Amino acid sequence: MEAKAGSFDELMSDPRFRALVRKKRSVSLVLFGISMVLFFSIPVISSYFPDLFKMRVFGEVNAGLAYLIFQYIAGGFIAWRYAVMFGKVDKETAALVSEFIRKI
Amino acid sequence: MKRIIRCKPASLLPAAPALLLSSGNAHAQAATLVSENNQLMTVVVFLALFVLTLVITFLAGRKNKTVGDFYTAGGGISPRTNGIAIAGDYLSAAAFLGVSGLIALYGLDGITYVVGFFVSFIPVLLLVAEPCRNLGRYTLGDVLAYRNSFRATKTVVAASSILVALFYMVPQIVGGAVIIRALVGIPYEISVIAVGSSMLVYVMFGGMRATTAVQVLKACLLISFCFVLVVLSWMPYGFDIGDFFRSVVGNEGIQTHVLATLLGGQSSMSLAEAGQRFMDPGLYLKNPVEQASLGLALVLGTAAMPHILMRFFTVADAQGARTSALYAMAAIGFCHILIIVIGFSAALNVGPKEIIAMDKGGNLAAPMLAQFLGGGPDSMLGNFMLALVASVSFATIVAVVAGLTLAAASALAHDVYVGAIKNGKATEQQQAKAARIATIAMAVISIGAGIAAKGQNVAHLVGLGYAVAASANLPALVLTLYWRRCSTAGVVAGVVGGTLLSIGLVLVSPNMTYPMQVKKAAIAAVADIEPRILKMEQESLGAGAPQLGKLKADLAAAKAVISSVPDGATSMVGLSAPLISLRNPGLISIPVGFALVIIFSLLMPSTYSSSRWAELAVRRETGYGVAKAVAH
């Protein structure tokens, strides 16, 4: 069933919908912020604190190489965390939409 | 005032001028990496791969019945397949050949460069993948037109999408053709036509299904091949990573390369210290502001690249889009890690000096490593490996170009013709015809641009593509999706302003050639070389000295430059020197793009945009109504 324009306003003003949107936005923004800080710290460290990257971690592998590889691990973790959080929200969303469809 | 057209080396990487594959160099090379005796084998492998992709196209093409099938495979692609296809779409020749070469020549800084291409998928996943799937049908224009003026939005977004696709596509074709020429000796023009024609066949007859299949095949081939190279590289070290890197740092060829080439023979470092220096930052990327500007364009631009966004319309729902992005990140990240090892392995096993001798930009590092690990240039397996790498590189280029063509053609046919011209009222037959005509038009344009760009510096176009996407498309997309007060005027101003500003800033940047600066450098070179030649001749070293010939050639080249550049010659836009120091305009153009959308939305609010906000917000979050609206 297709909703009328007014019913979208109704759903949008539903406190549960607003809470759901807030939850999704806060997860996305926090994860986005973390990823950007991690990524843009690379030029900052390599240009202004290069000695940090030159520190040996194990054998000939230094902190610079380890940190760059860590970007992939961190990116994977961020993606996984996002998927888990949004996976949970999907169920709440589906319940809300079903209720909404029943009403209209 | 006289003007001179630029003529610099071509490249596979954005904003990497020092490193570029020199097309001039490649043309000058008499020998190719694949010897004459083994060219037949290479051609057979090429043809086998080509026939395989044609079969895939034929099978895929049979399933296409509607326009939706052509653009988005009817939304029936599984998230896993779509994720791998996104990786196939995104892992360009720049990533495989360019970055492995960068690492082989500059060590750690090469990795710094490639990380951005992975991190850029985080904004795709977090900000755009799901909302776009919930709101869009075939193109970025569909999403933006959801709550903005249909015709105005579709027109400006289609123009910027086509520009982004072309900016990204031309360097792929040019760089790819030069690489193929250096590998197997196929003439530049034929290579460009081969790439363009293959792509046309895949897209025209197979649409999104065939393009997806080719991209999945390419991604699987590329990742498998990289995996084999890594296994062969680590095998002699018993898969001990510490031992492998100990060998890299202790390698005399790398140590000498760092001391003599990268540090210009001016350092008092010991050989051991020079080896360790290869693992440290600062050998290639030396300007943090430039690095941040390029990084910003990469990280934000990917989320608004039309060919990437389009892939999210091929799955059934937002959950599928999310899973696709996860698979894409996994495949891209895994391939990047393999490429990093390949870069170090090429430095260790082939040697930076030998890599530079074949190609100044290092783009042949991975093919040379493949040949070495297979047993060398005289072995059958070595040359088979080389044939494989050449074919995979070709498939890589074609797959990326096919995705870009489909995105550009959909913008042209669906947004401009069906949207702006027919106001959304076109029959299925008209839409199908428009899609195919647009595909042919894009193929002709890309082949023409590829041939016209022979010998030109097109490196900055990749960076420009990302910059336009990040400065024009992304602000309009993000603010349409998440800001209630965003209006049509803001979207149009942001897209037009962001596009023009990005292009304008590149035109006044150091990416352009400034003839008087070139002439000044040539005059300085003559002043430096002439006394050295005179001194060598006076000391009777002339006849036997091997450097004399090179010095005389350099002198002749410098004199030729001086005589060819008239006084007062300027760049394409009439400048004698760059106005800004940034090569990539992202740091300026992206904030301005966002500011334009915000300012114009506040100055010229739209009742229509506001009235559609609630519906957009609900559908963006819930996907409600998508199945019916999209009719996949």
XYZ file of C-alpha atoms in Angstrom:
736
model
C 0.000 0.000 0.000
C 1.334 3.443 -0.938
C 1.375 6.021 1.857
C -0.140 9.489 1.627
C 2.182 12.466 2.045
C 0.673 13.341 5.421
C 1.347 9.898 6.829
C 5.079 10.373 6.305
C 4.899 13.473 8.530
C 3.059 11.392 11.094
C 5.732 8.717 11.101
C 8.471 11.290 11.186
C 7.064 12.861 14.298
C 6.770 9.465 16.024
C 9.240 9.509 18.961
C 10.316 5.940 18.175
C 11.214 6.906 14.617
C 13.125 9.944 15.829
C 15.013 7.821 18.356
C 15.822 5.326 15.628
C 17.192 8.033 13.336
C 19.228 9.525 16.202
C 20.683 6.134 17.000
C 21.643 5.488 13.382
C 23.142 8.951 12.918
C 25.190 8.792 16.093
C 26.633 5.381 15.129
C 27.461 6.582 11.599
C 28.980 9.872 12.704
C 31.096 8.404 15.493
C 32.479 5.690 13.204
C 33.014 8.216 10.395
C 34.853 10.550 12.792
C 37.110 7.743 14.031
C 37.987 6.676 10.481
C 38.796 10.241 9.400
C 40.972 10.918 12.459
C 42.874 7.681 11.845
C 43.346 8.409 8.138
C 44.335 12.065 8.371
C 46.726 11.329 11.208
C 48.960 9.666 8.588
C 50.149 12.883 6.859
C 50.319 14.643 10.222
C 52.529 11.998 11.840
C 54.682 11.310 8.769
C 55.336 15.035 8.249
C 55.509 16.468 11.758
C 56.413 13.471 13.926
C 58.296 11.174 11.527
C 60.326 9.665 14.343
C 57.139 8.033 15.650
C 56.835 6.106 12.389
C 60.515 5.160 12.451
C 60.241 3.285 15.761
C 60.820 -0.452 15.324
C 57.871 -2.653 16.232
C 59.377 -6.046 15.456
C 62.404 -6.962 13.391
C 62.748 -4.464 10.580
C 59.041 -3.578 10.641
C 58.567 -0.052 11.969
C 55.566 1.718 13.481
C 54.832 3.451 10.150
C 54.304 0.176 8.301
C 52.368 -1.279 11.240
C 50.152 1.837 11.442
C 49.379 1.773 7.735
C 48.436 -1.901 7.878
C 46.399 -1.101 11.009
C 44.284 1.249 8.838
C 42.949 -1.834 7.052
C 42.213 -3.601 10.326
C 40.560 -0.490 11.767
C 38.554 0.017 8.551
C 37.389 -3.597 8.730
C 36.438 -3.179 12.399
C 34.495 0.024 11.657
C 32.613 -1.675 8.818
C 31.836 -4.713 10.995
C 30.672 -2.534 13.904
C 28.424 -0.546 11.575
C 26.923 -3.708 10.101
C 26.223 -5.169 13.551
C 24.651 -1.971 14.898
C 22.528 -1.386 11.816
C 21.566 -5.056 11.703
C 19.973 -4.596 15.132
C 18.239 -1.387 14.057
C 16.808 -3.155 10.987
C 14.485 -5.196 13.215
C 13.187 -2.110 15.010
C 12.728 -0.378 11.662
C 10.793 -3.310 10.204
C 8.460 -3.379 13.228
C 7.839 0.354 12.967
C 7.136 0.198 9.238
C 4.696 -2.722 9.691
C 2.798 -0.743 12.276
C 2.820 2.290 9.998
C 1.459 0.282 7.066
C -1.324 -1.181 9.223
C -2.388 2.337 10.203
C -2.634 3.881 6.720
C 50.426 36.149 -26.178
C 51.471 32.756 -27.472
C 50.082 29.634 -25.865
C 51.520 26.206 -25.705
C 49.734 22.912 -25.216
C 51.148 20.723 -22.502
C 53.079 17.635 -23.380
C 54.097 15.696 -20.304
C 54.230 12.029 -19.354
C 51.048 10.015 -18.854
C 50.287 8.365 -15.558
C 48.158 5.843 -13.774
C 48.110 7.702 -10.476
C 46.549 11.000 -9.474
C 48.878 13.812 -8.414
C 51.987 11.717 -8.727
C 53.924 13.654 -11.346
C 57.378 12.604 -10.296
C 56.546 9.007 -10.735
C 54.632 8.799 -13.835
C 54.833 6.297 -16.479
C 56.435 8.275 -19.228
C 54.606 7.703 -22.446
C 57.473 9.335 -24.237
C 59.792 6.906 -22.570
C 57.580 3.997 -23.444
C 57.437 5.051 -27.061
C 61.167 5.357 -27.189
C 61.692 1.849 -25.915
C 62.688 -0.468 -28.694
C 62.252 -3.583 -26.554
C 59.084 -4.676 -24.796
C 58.919 -6.682 -21.593
C 57.467 -9.653 -23.465
C 60.121 -10.861 -25.890
C 59.282 -11.411 -29.537
C 59.467 -15.194 -29.106
C 56.792 -15.150 -26.446
C 54.384 -12.682 -27.992
C 52.289 -15.486 -29.510
C 51.735 -17.060 -26.089
C 50.742 -13.676 -24.685
C 48.309 -13.089 -27.534
C 46.783 -16.562 -26.976
C 46.227 -15.816 -23.258
C 44.783 -12.400 -24.183
C 42.415 -13.996 -26.700
C 41.366 -16.763 -24.291
C 40.375 -14.172 -21.719
C 38.620 -12.064 -24.346
C 36.610 -15.030 -25.664
C 35.645 -15.948 -22.096
C 34.331 -12.440 -21.481
C 32.442 -12.504 -24.792
C 30.720 -15.745 -23.782
C 29.793 -14.146 -20.453
C 28.414 -11.124 -22.294
C 26.370 -13.316 -24.632
C 24.893 -15.304 -21.739
C 24.183 -12.161 -19.729
C 22.735 -10.317 -22.702
C 20.104 -13.043 -23.224
C 18.603 -12.272 -19.810
C 18.226 -8.552 -20.487
C 14.653 -7.640 -21.340
C 13.884 -4.279 -19.770
C 15.662 -0.964 -19.325
C 15.990 -1.842 -15.641
C 17.853 -5.001 -16.677
C 20.219 -2.927 -18.791
C 21.035 -0.313 -16.131
C 20.879 -2.300 -12.903
C 20.397 -5.960 -13.853
C 16.851 -5.653 -12.546
C 18.135 -5.248 -9.000
C 18.736 -8.965 -8.930
C 22.474 -9.118 -8.243
C 23.349 -10.809 -4.948
C 25.152 -8.637 -2.383
C 28.263 -10.834 -2.464
C 28.504 -10.744 -6.255
C 27.835 -7.020 -6.223
C 30.523 -6.450 -3.572
C 33.122 -8.301 -5.609
C 31.988 -6.444 -8.748
C 32.452 -3.146 -6.878
C 35.998 -4.274 -6.067
C 36.448 -5.137 -9.759
C 35.114 -1.722 -10.689
C 37.346 0.049 -8.187
C 40.651 -1.850 -8.331
C 42.081 -0.041 -11.305
C 45.350 -0.451 -13.151
C 46.587 2.390 -10.937
C 46.126 0.248 -7.846
C 47.735 -2.883 -9.245
C 50.504 -1.560 -11.486
C 50.954 2.011 -10.250
C 50.964 1.403 -6.511
C 53.113 -1.744 -6.619
C 55.607 0.330 -8.630
C 55.383 3.199 -6.174
C 56.194 0.869 -3.265
C 58.996 -0.806 -5.236
C 60.637 2.584 -5.819
C 59.714 4.592 -2.700
C 58.938 2.030 0.018
C 56.562 3.096 2.794
C 55.213 6.223 1.046
C 53.684 4.000 -1.628
C 51.534 2.346 1.049
C 50.484 5.738 2.399
C 49.188 6.450 -1.082
C 47.087 3.289 -1.460
C 45.480 3.356 2.011
C 43.251 6.279 0.944
C 41.639 4.145 -1.754
C 40.520 1.698 0.955
C 39.478 4.229 3.604
C 37.330 5.948 0.973
C 34.857 3.080 1.203
C 34.030 3.920 4.812
C 32.044 7.068 3.830
C 30.443 5.008 1.053
C 29.255 2.461 3.608
C 28.327 4.866 6.397
C 26.769 7.739 4.489
C 25.461 6.863 1.053
C 25.103 3.161 0.183
C 21.840 2.404 2.006
C 20.052 5.758 1.580
C 20.867 5.770 -2.134
C 19.489 2.268 -2.555
C 16.353 3.283 -0.685
C 15.770 6.363 -2.824
C 17.362 5.837 -6.202
C 16.564 3.862 -9.273
C 19.414 3.981 -11.791
C 21.496 7.110 -11.182
C 22.699 9.728 -8.726
C 20.292 12.120 -10.495
C 17.349 9.959 -9.331
C 18.356 10.412 -5.688
C 18.867 14.164 -5.974
C 15.653 14.666 -7.945
C 13.665 12.956 -5.175
C 13.075 16.270 -3.432
C 14.491 18.804 -5.888
C 13.306 20.193 -9.207
C 13.292 17.220 -11.566
C 14.680 18.789 -14.752
C 17.177 21.234 -13.243
C 18.668 18.664 -10.883
C 18.862 15.905 -13.477
C 20.568 18.187 -16.003
C 23.332 19.510 -13.755
C 24.012 16.212 -12.024
C 24.146 14.345 -15.329
C 26.704 16.854 -16.633
C 28.927 16.527 -13.572
C 28.557 12.712 -13.544
C 29.590 12.479 -17.191
C 32.566 14.773 -16.524
C 33.654 12.705 -13.516
C 33.385 9.490 -15.550
C 35.386 10.992 -18.429
C 38.069 12.478 -16.160
C 38.517 9.086 -14.543
C 38.214 7.095 -17.753
C 40.688 8.903 -20.027
C 43.754 8.300 -17.808
C 42.716 4.651 -17.428
C 42.631 4.244 -21.207
C 45.813 6.251 -21.832
C 47.813 4.678 -19.001
C 46.516 1.249 -19.932
C 47.428 1.640 -23.591
C 50.952 2.752 -22.704
C 51.351 -0.193 -20.330
C 50.074 -2.687 -22.903
C 52.451 -1.187 -25.422
C 55.391 -1.481 -23.043
C 54.416 -5.055 -22.203
C 53.644 -6.553 -25.578
C 54.330 -3.836 -28.130
C 50.751 -3.333 -29.333
C 50.630 0.179 -30.852
C 49.045 2.841 -28.659
C 46.100 3.625 -30.926
C 45.214 -0.045 -31.437
C 45.324 -0.616 -27.705
C 42.976 2.336 -27.091
C 40.585 1.066 -29.767
C 40.774 -2.476 -28.333
C 39.891 -1.247 -24.833
C 37.094 0.983 -26.180
C 35.624 -1.671 -28.467
C 35.726 -4.430 -25.825
C 34.023 -2.155 -23.340
C 31.408 -1.195 -25.947
C 30.616 -4.859 -26.659
C 30.263 -5.730 -22.956
C 28.083 -2.746 -22.079
C 26.037 -2.506 -25.273
C 25.084 -6.162 -25.506
C 25.256 -7.199 -21.880
C 24.370 -4.063 -19.898
C 24.888 -4.196 -16.146
C 24.751 -8.023 -16.040
C 27.696 -8.434 -18.405
C 29.582 -5.521 -16.852
C 29.097 -7.127 -13.426
C 30.260 -10.513 -14.688
C 33.361 -9.013 -16.318
C 34.134 -7.054 -13.138
C 33.714 -10.135 -10.940
C 35.935 -12.158 -13.285
C 38.554 -9.419 -13.294
C 38.472 -9.022 -9.483
C 38.839 -12.779 -8.968
C 41.661 -13.009 -11.519
C 43.480 -10.013 -10.088
C 43.207 -11.113 -6.460
C 44.139 -14.734 -7.289
C 47.108 -13.625 -9.352
C 48.306 -11.249 -6.639
C 47.914 -14.063 -4.107
C 50.087 -16.381 -6.226
C 52.758 -13.685 -6.512
C 52.755 -13.190 -2.730
C 53.000 -16.934 -2.047
C 55.911 -17.232 -4.494
C 57.557 -14.157 -2.936
C 57.327 -15.441 0.626
C 58.080 -19.094 -0.105
C 61.894 -18.675 -0.073
C 61.591 -17.102 3.389
C 59.456 -19.906 4.781
C 56.554 -17.439 5.003
C 58.448 -15.624 7.764
C 57.427 -11.963 7.347
C 60.257 -10.760 9.587
C 62.806 -12.580 7.466
C 61.273 -11.154 4.269
C 61.540 -7.555 5.493
C 65.048 -8.215 6.846
C 66.005 -9.155 3.297
C 64.348 -6.017 1.893
C 66.226 -3.746 4.285
C 69.484 -5.633 3.761
C 69.256 -5.669 -0.029
C 72.182 -3.835 -1.613
C 70.213 -2.785 -4.691
C 67.578 -1.085 -2.528
C 70.206 0.488 -0.265
C 72.091 1.927 -3.260
C 68.826 3.139 -4.836
C 67.911 5.027 -1.649
C 71.353 6.608 -1.344
C 72.045 7.424 -4.985
C 68.616 8.012 -6.485
C 66.241 9.045 -3.708
C 68.692 10.983 -1.559
C 70.686 12.216 -4.552
C 74.025 10.936 -3.273
C 74.060 13.760 -0.727
C 73.534 11.676 2.400
C 76.218 10.414 4.742
C 74.060 7.404 5.684
C 75.563 3.943 5.818
C 74.182 1.259 3.498
C 72.394 -0.404 6.412
C 70.765 2.883 7.417
C 69.735 3.505 3.805
C 67.999 0.118 3.735
C 66.050 0.998 6.872
C 65.270 4.437 5.367
C 63.314 2.611 2.625
C 60.833 1.610 5.340
C 60.512 5.167 6.672
C 58.189 7.961 5.451
C 59.215 10.980 3.409
C 60.920 9.534 0.325
C 58.045 10.406 -1.978
C 55.262 12.278 -0.164
C 56.852 15.420 1.206
C 54.035 17.952 1.370
C 51.441 17.232 4.100
C 48.986 19.861 2.813
C 49.039 18.343 -0.670
C 48.691 14.891 0.864
C 45.687 15.999 2.936
C 44.079 17.659 -0.096
C 44.419 14.544 -2.240
C 43.327 12.369 0.700
C 40.201 14.475 1.230
C 39.240 14.240 -2.453
C 39.847 10.474 -2.488
C 38.018 9.736 0.732
C 34.988 11.907 -0.002
C 34.981 11.639 -3.798
C 34.494 7.883 -3.928
C 31.160 8.249 -2.124
C 29.868 10.346 -5.026
C 31.463 8.556 -7.964
C 28.575 7.721 -10.317
C 29.922 4.287 -11.278
C 30.274 3.278 -7.615
C 26.847 4.615 -6.595
C 25.218 2.911 -9.559
C 26.344 -0.472 -8.291
C 24.185 -0.076 -5.176
C 21.047 0.044 -7.335
C 21.742 -3.492 -8.567
C 20.826 -5.189 -5.276
C 17.352 -5.776 -3.896
C 17.381 -3.566 -0.810
C 19.379 -1.400 1.595
C 20.619 -4.427 3.543
C 21.968 -5.773 0.258
C 23.698 -2.443 -0.388
C 25.290 -2.574 3.081
C 26.471 -6.158 2.604
C 27.796 -5.260 -0.863
C 29.915 -2.475 0.612
C 31.270 -4.872 3.253
C 32.261 -7.456 0.639
C 33.799 -4.720 -1.510
C 35.884 -3.448 1.409
C 37.041 -6.970 2.244
C 38.073 -7.683 -1.360
C 39.734 -4.289 -1.874
C 41.544 -4.420 1.475
C 42.804 -7.958 0.860
C 44.016 -7.025 -2.625
C 45.774 -3.916 -1.278
C 47.640 -5.969 1.327
C 48.778 -8.334 -1.442
C 49.843 -5.376 -3.614
C 51.917 -3.985 -0.729
C 53.837 -7.252 -0.473
C 54.216 -7.359 -4.273
C 55.742 -3.860 -4.222
C 58.373 -4.783 -1.638
C 58.990 -8.108 -3.355
C 59.579 -6.355 -6.694
C 62.126 -4.052 -5.040
C 63.829 -7.050 -3.460
C 63.755 -9.528 -6.335
C 63.857 -7.335 -9.439
C 65.554 -4.234 -8.045
C 64.575 -0.544 -8.300
C 67.336 0.163 -10.820
C 66.098 -2.521 -13.211
C 62.472 -1.415 -12.774
C 63.364 2.214 -13.564
C 65.338 1.068 -16.597
C 62.141 -0.453 -18.062
C 59.845 2.351 -16.973
C 60.684 5.492 -15.022
C 57.353 5.458 -13.164
C 57.794 1.886 -11.915
C 54.520 0.757 -13.483
C 56.101 -2.441 -14.794
C 57.302 -3.584 -11.355
C 54.531 -6.178 -10.900
C 54.864 -7.656 -14.423
C 58.651 -7.842 -14.013
C 58.228 -9.572 -10.647
C 55.812 -12.078 -12.187
C 58.349 -12.893 -14.891
C 61.135 -13.216 -12.301
C 59.133 -15.470 -9.965
C 58.148 -17.687 -12.876
C 61.801 -18.345 -13.662
C 62.970 -15.237 -15.530
C 62.834 -13.947 -19.096
C 64.272 -17.136 -20.577
C 61.855 -19.546 -18.951
C 58.524 -20.708 -20.307
C 56.789 -20.280 -16.934
C 58.245 -16.813 -16.474
C 56.834 -15.686 -19.776
C 53.531 -17.408 -19.112
C 53.279 -15.466 -15.852
C 54.047 -12.296 -17.778
C 51.361 -13.126 -20.341
C 48.918 -13.645 -17.475
C 49.781 -10.350 -15.826
C 49.423 -8.528 -19.153
C 46.001 -10.099 -19.704
C 44.859 -9.364 -16.152
C 46.004 -5.751 -16.575
C 44.023 -5.504 -19.801
C 40.945 -7.038 -18.147
C 41.412 -4.603 -15.256
C 41.345 -1.609 -17.548
C 38.386 -2.865 -19.581
C 36.333 -3.690 -16.471
C 36.897 -0.261 -14.937
C 36.189 1.528 -18.208
C 33.023 -0.553 -18.790
C 31.661 0.465 -15.374
C 32.420 4.110 -16.059
C 30.841 3.967 -19.501
C 27.660 2.432 -18.144
C 27.450 5.134 -15.466
C 28.060 7.936 -17.964
C 25.648 6.447 -20.503
C 22.936 6.107 -17.863
C 23.423 9.734 -16.851
C 23.154 10.778 -20.496
C 20.196 8.592 -21.439
C 18.224 8.320 -18.188
C 18.887 11.753 -16.669
C 19.321 13.985 -19.715
C 17.110 12.337 -22.355
C 14.405 10.635 -20.316
C 14.586 13.071 -17.378
C 15.422 16.548 -18.613
C 14.205 16.319 -22.220
C 11.201 13.970 -21.977
C 10.388 15.011 -18.384
C 10.320 11.346 -17.340
C 7.734 10.417 -19.959
C 9.440 7.963 -22.283
C 8.333 4.518 -23.390
C 10.355 1.392 -22.566
C 11.509 1.199 -26.207
C 12.579 4.856 -26.239
C 14.507 4.355 -23.016
C 16.216 1.212 -24.296
C 17.177 2.936 -27.538
C 18.475 5.994 -25.667
C 20.578 3.779 -23.394
C 22.259 2.072 -26.340
C 22.835 5.281 -28.285
C 24.332 6.874 -25.161
C 26.638 3.869 -24.711
C 27.903 4.195 -28.281
C 28.364 7.944 -27.805
C 30.390 7.430 -24.627
C 32.529 4.756 -26.316
C 33.261 7.044 -29.275
C 34.070 9.958 -26.946
C 36.371 7.863 -24.756
C 38.212 6.310 -27.715
C 38.578 9.737 -29.345
C 39.761 11.327 -26.099
C 42.167 8.437 -25.502
C 43.757 8.814 -28.934
C 43.850 12.621 -28.656
C 45.554 12.343 -25.263
C 48.520 10.418 -26.662
C 51.691 11.862 -25.187
C 49.739 14.288 -22.993
C 49.916 14.553 -19.245
C 46.556 13.205 -18.140
C 47.649 12.276 -14.617
C 45.847 15.148 -12.972
C 42.543 14.064 -14.549
C 42.147 11.151 -12.085
C 42.603 13.522 -9.155
C 40.296 15.999 -10.880
C 37.620 13.306 -11.252
C 37.733 12.642 -7.521
C 37.819 16.383 -6.775
C 34.716 17.094 -8.899
C 32.875 14.150 -7.349
C 33.799 15.317 -3.831
C 33.227 19.038 -4.463
C 30.131 18.955 -6.670
C 28.257 15.671 -6.264
C 28.938 14.832 -2.630
C 27.790 18.110 -1.007
C 24.595 18.000 -3.075
C 24.019 14.341 -2.224
C 24.794 14.488 1.500
C 22.838 17.683 2.093
C 19.847 16.458 0.044
C 19.838 13.295 2.131
C 20.441 14.744 5.578
C 19.586 18.467 5.651
C 15.945 19.503 5.787
C 16.521 22.998 4.398
C 18.454 21.892 1.328
C 16.793 23.243 -1.829
C 17.045 22.924 -5.602
C 18.916 26.240 -5.851
C 21.490 24.969 -3.365
C 21.937 21.691 -5.214
C 22.315 23.395 -8.599
C 24.721 26.010 -7.197
C 26.771 23.354 -5.391
C 27.050 21.048 -8.392
C 27.802 23.800 -10.933
C 30.063 25.784 -8.578
C 31.913 22.728 -7.259
C 32.549 21.434 -10.777
C 33.725 24.763 -12.202
C 35.860 25.569 -9.169
C 37.591 22.168 -9.223
C 38.360 22.445 -12.930
C 39.372 26.098 -12.605
C 41.756 25.413 -9.731
C 43.450 22.606 -11.643
C 43.863 24.905 -14.647
C 45.820 27.392 -12.513
C 47.714 24.743 -10.529
C 51.221 23.328 -10.996
C 49.635 20.406 -12.920
C 49.666 22.588 -16.024
C 52.766 23.221 -18.081
C 54.156 26.745 -17.807
C 56.382 27.152 -20.879
C 58.489 29.986 -19.505
C 59.282 27.918 -16.417
C 60.220 25.019 -18.658
C 62.430 27.348 -20.704
C 64.046 28.762 -17.566
C 64.854 25.239 -16.378
C 66.300 24.386 -19.802
C 68.505 27.513 -19.743
C 69.762 26.522 -16.291
C 70.440 22.988 -17.552
C 72.480 24.332 -20.505
C 74.494 26.546 -18.150
C 75.197 23.512 -15.979
C 75.949 20.960 -18.702
C 78.131 23.024 -21.108
C 81.061 23.598 -18.699
C 80.962 19.945 -17.674
C 81.244 18.806 -21.299
C 84.065 21.296 -21.884
C 85.903 20.099 -18.795
C 85.599 16.452 -19.812
C 86.854 17.196 -23.311
C 89.782 19.283 -22.016
C 90.777 16.514 -19.644
C 90.764 14.130 -22.622
C 88.112 12.057 -20.916
C 85.699 12.773 -23.711
C 86.127 9.860 -26.006
C 86.059 7.187 -23.345
C 83.736 8.698 -20.788
C 80.337 7.012 -20.877
C 78.627 10.072 -19.396
C 79.684 12.339 -22.238
C 77.179 10.959 -24.716
C 74.355 11.322 -22.211
C 75.426 14.868 -21.328
C 75.497 15.846 -25.010
C 72.043 14.347 -25.532
C 70.718 16.232 -22.483
C 72.299 19.428 -23.815
C 70.695 18.964 -27.232
C 67.312 18.305 -25.605
C 67.614 21.415 -23.412
C 68.600 23.562 -26.418
C 65.659 22.166 -28.391
C 63.316 23.195 -25.574
C 64.810 26.713 -25.488
C 64.374 27.176 -29.222
C 60.851 25.707 -29.270
C 59.432 27.930 -26.516
C 58.839 31.479 -27.727
C 59.264 34.372 -25.307
C 56.047 35.229 -23.515
C 54.535 31.764 -24.040
C 51.930 30.895 -21.426
C 49.940 27.950 -20.103
C 46.578 26.847 -21.533
C 44.824 29.589 -19.571
C 47.387 32.290 -20.281
C 49.470 32.102 -17.121
C 53.238 32.242 -16.879
C 53.254 30.618 -13.411
C 50.730 28.690 -11.263
C 48.388 30.762 -9.101
C 48.104 28.124 -6.389
C 50.585 25.578 -5.091
C 48.086 22.710 -4.626
C 48.025 20.035 -7.311
C 44.737 18.624 -6.049
C 42.104 21.285 -5.354
C 40.083 19.232 -2.823
C 41.113 21.187 0.247
C 39.630 24.368 -1.274
C 36.881 23.110 -3.574
C 35.200 20.617 -1.200
C 34.449 23.115 1.604
C 33.355 25.653 -1.042
C 31.049 23.019 -2.607
C 29.348 22.445 0.761
C 29.198 26.197 1.446
C 27.524 26.855 -1.923
C 24.764 24.310 -1.279
C 24.141 25.739 2.207
C 24.234 29.428 1.214
C 22.004 29.087 -1.852
C 19.566 26.814 -0.008
C 19.199 29.434 2.723
C 18.936 32.301 0.247
C 16.499 30.528 -2.089
C 14.422 28.040 -0.105
C 12.091 25.736 -1.996
C 8.591 24.773 -0.877
C 8.737 21.658 -3.039
C 12.024 20.491 -1.490
C 10.654 21.045 2.019
C 7.372 19.312 1.236
C 9.227 16.177 0.156
C 11.515 16.101 3.210
C 9.379 13.874 5.429
C 8.871 11.302 2.687
C 12.568 11.299 1.831
C 13.604 10.952 5.471
C 11.218 8.061 6.111
C 12.145 6.219 2.931
C 15.862 6.915 3.457
C 15.743 5.240 6.860
C 13.177 2.519 6.329
C 13.251 1.685 2.659
C 9.491 1.884 2.783
C 7.984 2.017 -0.674
C 11.200 1.092 -2.421
C 10.065 -2.183 -3.946
C 7.058 -0.515 -5.530
C 8.760 2.703 -6.524
C 11.752 1.036 -8.071
C 9.846 -1.807 -9.650
C 12.874 -4.072 -9.923
